[in-house]
Amino acid sequence: MAKAVQKIKLSSSRDIPFNKLVLSQSNVRRIKAGISIEDLAEDIARRTLLQSLNVRPVLDAEGQETGMFEVPAGGRRYRALELLVKQKRLVRTAPVPCVVRDADADVSAEEDSLAENVQRAALHPLDQFRAFQTFREQGQSDEDIAARFFVSVNVVKQRLRLASVAPSLLDVYAEDGMTLEQLMAFTVTGDHARQEQVWETVSKSGNDEAYQIRRMLTESTVRASDRRAQFVGVEAYEAAGGTVLRDLFESDDGGWLQDVPLLERLVTDKLKTEAETIAAEGWKWIDVAICFPYGHDHGMRELAGVPADLTADEQSTYDALRSEYATLEAKYQDADELPDEVDVRLGEIEEAIAAFENRPHVFDPAEIVHAGAFVSIDSEGELLVERGYVRDEDEAAYRAALVEPESGEEGDDDDGRVEGGEPGSAPRAVITVGRGQPEADDDEDDGIKPLPDRLVMELTAHRTLALRDALANNPHVAMTALLHKLCTDAFFTAYVPGCIEAAVRHVQLPAQAPGLKDSASATSIDERHKAWSADMPDDEAALWDWLAALDEASRTTLLAHCVSFGVNALFEKVDRYDGNGVSSHGLRRRLDQADRLVRAVNLNMVEAGWRPTVENYLGRVTKSRILEAVREAKGESSAQLIDHLKKGEMAKEAERLLDDTGWLPEPLRPAETTSESNDSGTAADPLPEFLTDDGEESDETAEDEHAHAVAAE
């Protein structure tokens, strides 16, 4: 006969006046956690008590019920009710829903208290996100939701953004298929299709960290800190209909501008407007570009403008600013840290002083009509105007104007000068907007073959610039290099151009990778050149006396600087038909001498600031080359992590993997110590693989005269 199942008897529930309740010492909660008692009291006041208290009768010494009840489970609710009573928002005799346990129950009060908290299942975060989304759909504002659940408005925005991720990805998160950090990363864009595409890619590759997800979602965008975005302004971009992607969970440096073509159009339009204003000053031509290449003004005459005079009020303001700055600087010179308000004020003063000191110079109208200006954007996103450059084709007319001024009388130096913004009488300036470089062509052949000629030229341009900088900082080596060149010319009958152009002829860099102008080497060279130019007399006749008066250390340093401009460590295509180009022997000799200079000045391209990026290398070579680079720097296991990716994604991931590894492509690696047979006239060693040319250009490696051929997928 089957045994009858014993039925469970639930504890009774009833309303008990609040003044008949006391907090039990059997409550196991001792540490404050979660929402505060004050917030809980406000929540009870709004929606009343949602969960009954668990109570037991209080017995006297004889074991008889006293009419009072202790609360072992629900202590925080009890304290919240107690606070409402103290605030006179709840009467002391208000009935409180309670579940009443027997005083002699087998289960202890401590066990009830622990079970009520331990057995409770926390709400899944996704349920919270979706609940907030429901409240929004019901018409509640972010502020209303935040007030009702005692969280900040930003928390509400974050949870709503999480709930807006693609439903398929929310399902993955609900099944613990991705972490909350990964889900947060997907919120930078509202494009569900793109979110799903990225998740499919990263989940298969195993490289599914949150930062990688953010990177892939924003790879076709422009950061708000980009010079173009800073120049136009994010507000103007949004006003034109542009979308800004924002990350609510991490610092995003202002976000990402999604519509790049719109941004480019706004930049071009604003630069054109600025160029029109500058053209009204009377210049013959205006060149406009987002950024001009390094050495764009080489060979042009630079007009010697004079600083514009300050008005009496401007001079008074300028003097007051400098005085205030000196006073604050002296007052806090011994302080370990400046007060915030003082630091801010010093910054404001520096900015105001710079505005006075960097005003456009004043130029002679007789000169200005033969010259032009470059209009671009500096690295901080500010308008950069470089005025007063005379092109070679205008040099004759400029010189004639000096003999027979076009306007004004001889000796009239002030009245005829034109300051920035004042229209001249010259014909309308020709405004030319620069064009971007051609897009790289794809190459499906993944075989490892010699690097494209143009890429090697760009890489050796970086090396040439860094070598110039290093040589200019090593006068001893510069002197040796100069003497070596002069002795070679004097004692060897056969003249073959070498690495040092000792005329000194400034060697141009015909192939330049993006960013070369802003590199550390370029900045160092420009700053040094400007420092010497500021000290050097403008009058050529006075230059000899100035040089003669220099101390030996200064003369040697200046010599090193001048010699450095003749450094030519560039790779060029060999002229196999005895034309005007470099011969195979000449190229080998040049590169051998460049290697000797590299060793002499201890040049390290990593220390010079070069890093492999998609733009300067990884996006320009085949997938095999990319994998080879990662394998050399990080090992086979790292190469296997990306070997299944498409070319574009592989290049981007390789850039991350190679960061801070010190890896360099072959043309930039430190030169090995070898005997330099070329200087003695013996046959040259075979060129390395990246310089080889089999004499017949194949269809895969031929370089179009009008387009840059690159090896890319």
XYZ file of C-alpha atoms in Angstrom, residues 304-597:
294
model
C 60.260 89.028 -45.500
C 57.099 90.455 -44.020
C 57.156 92.596 -40.920
C 54.990 92.184 -37.812
C 51.895 94.360 -37.817
C 52.076 97.289 -35.404
C 49.823 97.114 -32.353
C 47.391 99.907 -31.638
C 47.726 101.789 -28.356
C 44.893 99.746 -26.810
C 46.319 96.459 -28.106
C 49.781 97.324 -26.779
C 48.294 98.169 -23.385
C 46.424 94.862 -23.278
C 49.511 92.954 -24.411
C 51.710 94.566 -21.721
C 49.075 93.889 -19.040
C 48.890 90.209 -20.014
C 52.661 89.769 -19.889
C 52.806 91.552 -16.539
C 50.057 89.385 -15.071
C 51.750 86.248 -16.374
C 55.106 87.244 -14.859
C 53.437 88.049 -11.515
C 51.652 84.679 -11.307
C 54.753 82.801 -12.422
C 56.889 84.467 -9.757
C 54.262 83.917 -7.048
C 53.974 80.182 -7.649
C 57.496 79.376 -8.833
C 58.227 77.313 -5.705
C 54.849 75.585 -5.547
C 54.814 71.826 -6.182
C 51.468 72.114 -7.953
C 49.557 75.092 -9.277
C 45.997 75.715 -8.034
C 43.473 74.808 -10.703
C 42.232 78.355 -11.177
C 45.813 79.667 -11.550
C 46.678 76.952 -14.064
C 43.587 77.805 -16.104
C 44.367 81.519 -15.989
C 47.970 80.987 -17.125
C 46.663 78.979 -20.072
C 44.255 81.767 -20.990
C 47.037 84.352 -20.824
C 49.357 82.212 -22.975
C 46.628 81.837 -25.591
C 45.917 85.593 -25.622
C 49.620 86.474 -25.908
C 50.071 83.960 -28.735
C 47.180 85.597 -30.611
C 49.057 88.920 -30.485
C 52.419 87.418 -31.456
C 51.155 85.198 -34.287
C 49.205 87.803 -36.220
C 49.723 87.849 -40.015
C 52.778 89.811 -41.137
C 52.519 92.896 -43.319
C 53.812 92.589 -46.902
C 54.683 95.081 -49.634
C 52.000 95.206 -52.383
C 54.743 95.342 -55.000
C 55.876 91.913 -53.800
C 52.543 90.429 -52.817
C 51.144 90.425 -56.377
C 53.916 88.001 -57.421
C 53.586 85.642 -54.449
C 51.067 83.265 -52.935
C 50.023 81.432 -49.805
C 49.412 77.893 -48.603
C 46.162 77.266 -46.726
C 45.846 74.047 -44.707
C 45.041 72.637 -41.273
C 47.639 72.126 -38.550
C 47.860 69.033 -36.353
C 45.550 70.646 -33.763
C 42.795 71.298 -36.292
C 43.463 75.051 -36.533
C 43.646 76.981 -39.798
C 47.260 77.240 -40.974
C 48.121 80.000 -43.435
C 51.676 80.269 -44.791
C 51.926 83.569 -46.670
C 54.564 85.095 -48.874
C 56.088 82.454 -51.199
C 57.336 83.236 -54.722
C 57.358 80.397 -57.252
C 60.221 79.926 -59.703
C 58.113 81.031 -62.651
C 57.308 84.317 -60.864
C 60.892 85.025 -59.797
C 61.752 87.203 -62.816
C 58.659 89.354 -62.408
C 59.357 89.644 -58.686
C 62.925 90.857 -59.289
C 61.704 93.354 -61.873
C 59.176 94.678 -59.368
C 62.008 95.388 -56.920
C 63.697 97.586 -59.514
C 60.492 99.273 -60.745
C 57.837 99.061 -58.006
C 54.336 98.570 -59.374
C 52.745 100.861 -56.818
C 53.871 103.495 -54.342
C 56.983 105.665 -54.459
C 60.506 104.747 -53.536
C 61.047 104.991 -49.808
C 57.347 104.715 -49.002
C 57.631 101.599 -46.806
C 54.515 101.767 -44.668
C 51.585 103.237 -46.564
C 51.732 100.695 -49.360
C 51.947 97.568 -47.246
C 49.082 95.113 -47.074
C 48.128 93.269 -43.923
C 46.161 89.998 -43.875
C 42.525 90.730 -44.594
C 43.009 94.019 -46.516
C 42.220 93.613 -50.227
C 44.933 94.597 -52.682
C 44.610 95.927 -56.203
C 45.971 92.787 -57.878
C 43.867 90.494 -60.109
C 41.865 87.772 -58.423
C 44.079 85.032 -56.990
C 44.035 81.558 -58.526
C 42.824 79.148 -55.842
C 43.892 75.528 -56.260
C 42.436 72.797 -54.038
C 44.811 69.886 -53.537
C 43.826 66.399 -54.523
C 44.328 63.215 -52.523
C 46.644 60.411 -53.548
C 45.284 57.600 -55.756
C 43.732 54.620 -54.068
C 45.841 51.498 -53.809
C 45.010 48.747 -56.306
C 44.314 45.243 -55.101
C 46.591 42.340 -55.905
C 45.217 38.868 -55.334
C 48.627 37.185 -55.530
C 49.723 36.385 -51.983
C 53.178 35.154 -52.936
C 56.199 36.762 -51.262
C 57.873 38.850 -53.933
C 59.997 42.020 -53.831
C 58.358 45.011 -52.188
C 56.786 47.505 -54.637
C 59.206 50.170 -55.799
C 57.082 53.046 -54.565
C 56.708 51.490 -51.111
C 60.478 51.074 -50.832
C 60.896 54.696 -51.935
C 58.479 55.818 -49.219
C 60.196 53.706 -46.561
C 63.652 54.977 -47.542
C 62.270 58.529 -47.514
C 61.500 57.986 -43.831
C 65.017 56.620 -43.348
C 66.584 59.525 -45.272
C 64.785 62.096 -43.127
C 65.704 60.325 -39.888
C 69.309 59.977 -41.086
C 69.471 63.706 -41.831
C 68.248 64.467 -38.326
C 70.731 62.053 -36.752
C 73.639 63.374 -38.846
C 72.812 66.981 -37.963
C 73.093 66.034 -34.290
C 76.512 64.411 -34.800
C 78.910 67.080 -36.115
C 81.924 64.742 -35.991
C 80.327 62.244 -38.344
C 79.012 65.061 -40.551
C 82.533 66.479 -40.891
C 83.936 63.051 -41.709
C 81.218 62.480 -44.309
C 81.912 65.841 -45.918
C 85.676 65.267 -46.007
C 85.132 61.797 -47.419
C 83.030 63.246 -50.242
C 85.497 66.038 -50.994
C 88.486 63.660 -50.950
C 86.687 61.223 -53.239
C 86.041 64.005 -55.729
C 89.617 65.293 -55.495
C 91.616 62.023 -55.603
C 89.463 59.643 -57.684
C 89.074 60.362 -61.369
C 85.760 58.567 -61.976
C 82.894 60.568 -60.509
C 79.905 58.550 -59.295
C 77.203 60.273 -57.222
C 77.174 59.004 -53.638
C 75.059 59.382 -50.513
C 76.256 62.915 -49.693
C 75.379 65.633 -52.190
C 78.065 67.999 -50.955
C 77.077 71.025 -53.036
C 74.922 71.044 -50.703
C 71.918 70.342 -52.940
C 68.686 69.815 -51.035
C 67.482 66.345 -51.977
C 63.732 66.197 -52.471
C 61.611 63.237 -51.365
C 59.408 62.411 -54.383
C 57.549 59.559 -52.660
C 56.108 60.381 -49.257
C 53.917 58.283 -47.005
C 51.108 60.078 -45.136
C 52.303 61.580 -41.872
C 55.922 62.172 -42.959
C 55.524 65.934 -42.540
C 54.400 65.503 -38.923
C 57.020 62.888 -38.002
C 59.442 63.453 -35.134
C 62.371 63.740 -37.566
C 60.629 66.368 -39.696
C 59.639 68.384 -36.640
C 63.185 68.262 -35.251
C 64.709 69.378 -38.568
C 62.218 72.222 -39.018
C 62.684 73.532 -35.483
C 66.466 73.489 -35.836
C 66.307 75.184 -39.236
C 64.011 77.926 -37.947
C 66.325 78.524 -34.968
C 69.342 79.033 -37.258
C 67.295 81.176 -39.668
C 66.218 83.455 -36.835
C 69.871 84.155 -35.907
C 71.266 84.377 -39.441
C 71.397 87.828 -41.125
C 69.138 88.356 -44.145
C 71.818 90.316 -46.017
C 74.057 87.929 -47.953
C 76.953 90.387 -47.713
C 76.744 90.284 -43.905
C 76.600 86.486 -43.804
C 80.386 86.044 -44.200
C 81.169 88.254 -41.215
C 78.484 86.514 -39.159
C 79.909 83.086 -39.967
C 83.452 84.251 -39.258
C 82.398 85.517 -35.821
C 80.822 82.214 -34.757
C 82.679 80.087 -32.220
C 84.005 76.744 -33.429
C 81.273 74.716 -31.728
C 78.568 76.763 -33.434
C 80.335 76.564 -36.796
C 80.629 72.798 -36.530
C 76.988 72.427 -35.480
C 75.849 74.624 -38.366
C 78.016 72.636 -40.778
C 76.399 69.403 -39.605
C 72.963 70.901 -40.129
C 73.786 72.044 -43.665
C 75.468 68.756 -44.622
C 72.418 66.833 -43.438
C 70.265 68.360 -46.192
C 72.430 66.615 -48.770
C 71.746 63.138 -47.418
C 70.233 60.950 -50.121
C 69.461 57.468 -48.826
C 66.545 56.992 -51.220
C 65.907 53.874 -53.224
C 65.163 54.618 -56.870
C 64.341 52.476 -59.864
C 67.510 51.575 -61.710
C 67.883 53.092 -65.184
C 68.822 50.102 -67.357
C 69.162 52.145 -70.526
C 71.980 54.531 -69.500
C 69.642 57.488 -69.314
C 69.636 60.239 -66.702
C 68.507 57.923 -63.895
C 70.675 56.186 -61.317
C 72.611 53.096 -62.376
C 72.642 49.818 -60.487
C 76.203 50.553 -59.365
C 75.278 54.094 -58.314
C 72.279 52.893 -56.321
C 74.304 50.193 -54.572
C 77.028 52.712 -53.727
C 74.478 55.198 -52.390
C 72.809 52.605 -50.175
C 76.131 51.244 -48.919
C 77.192 54.739 -47.879
C 73.801 55.297 -46.264
C 74.298 52.094 -44.251
C 77.680 53.367 -43.106
C 76.086 56.615 -41.934
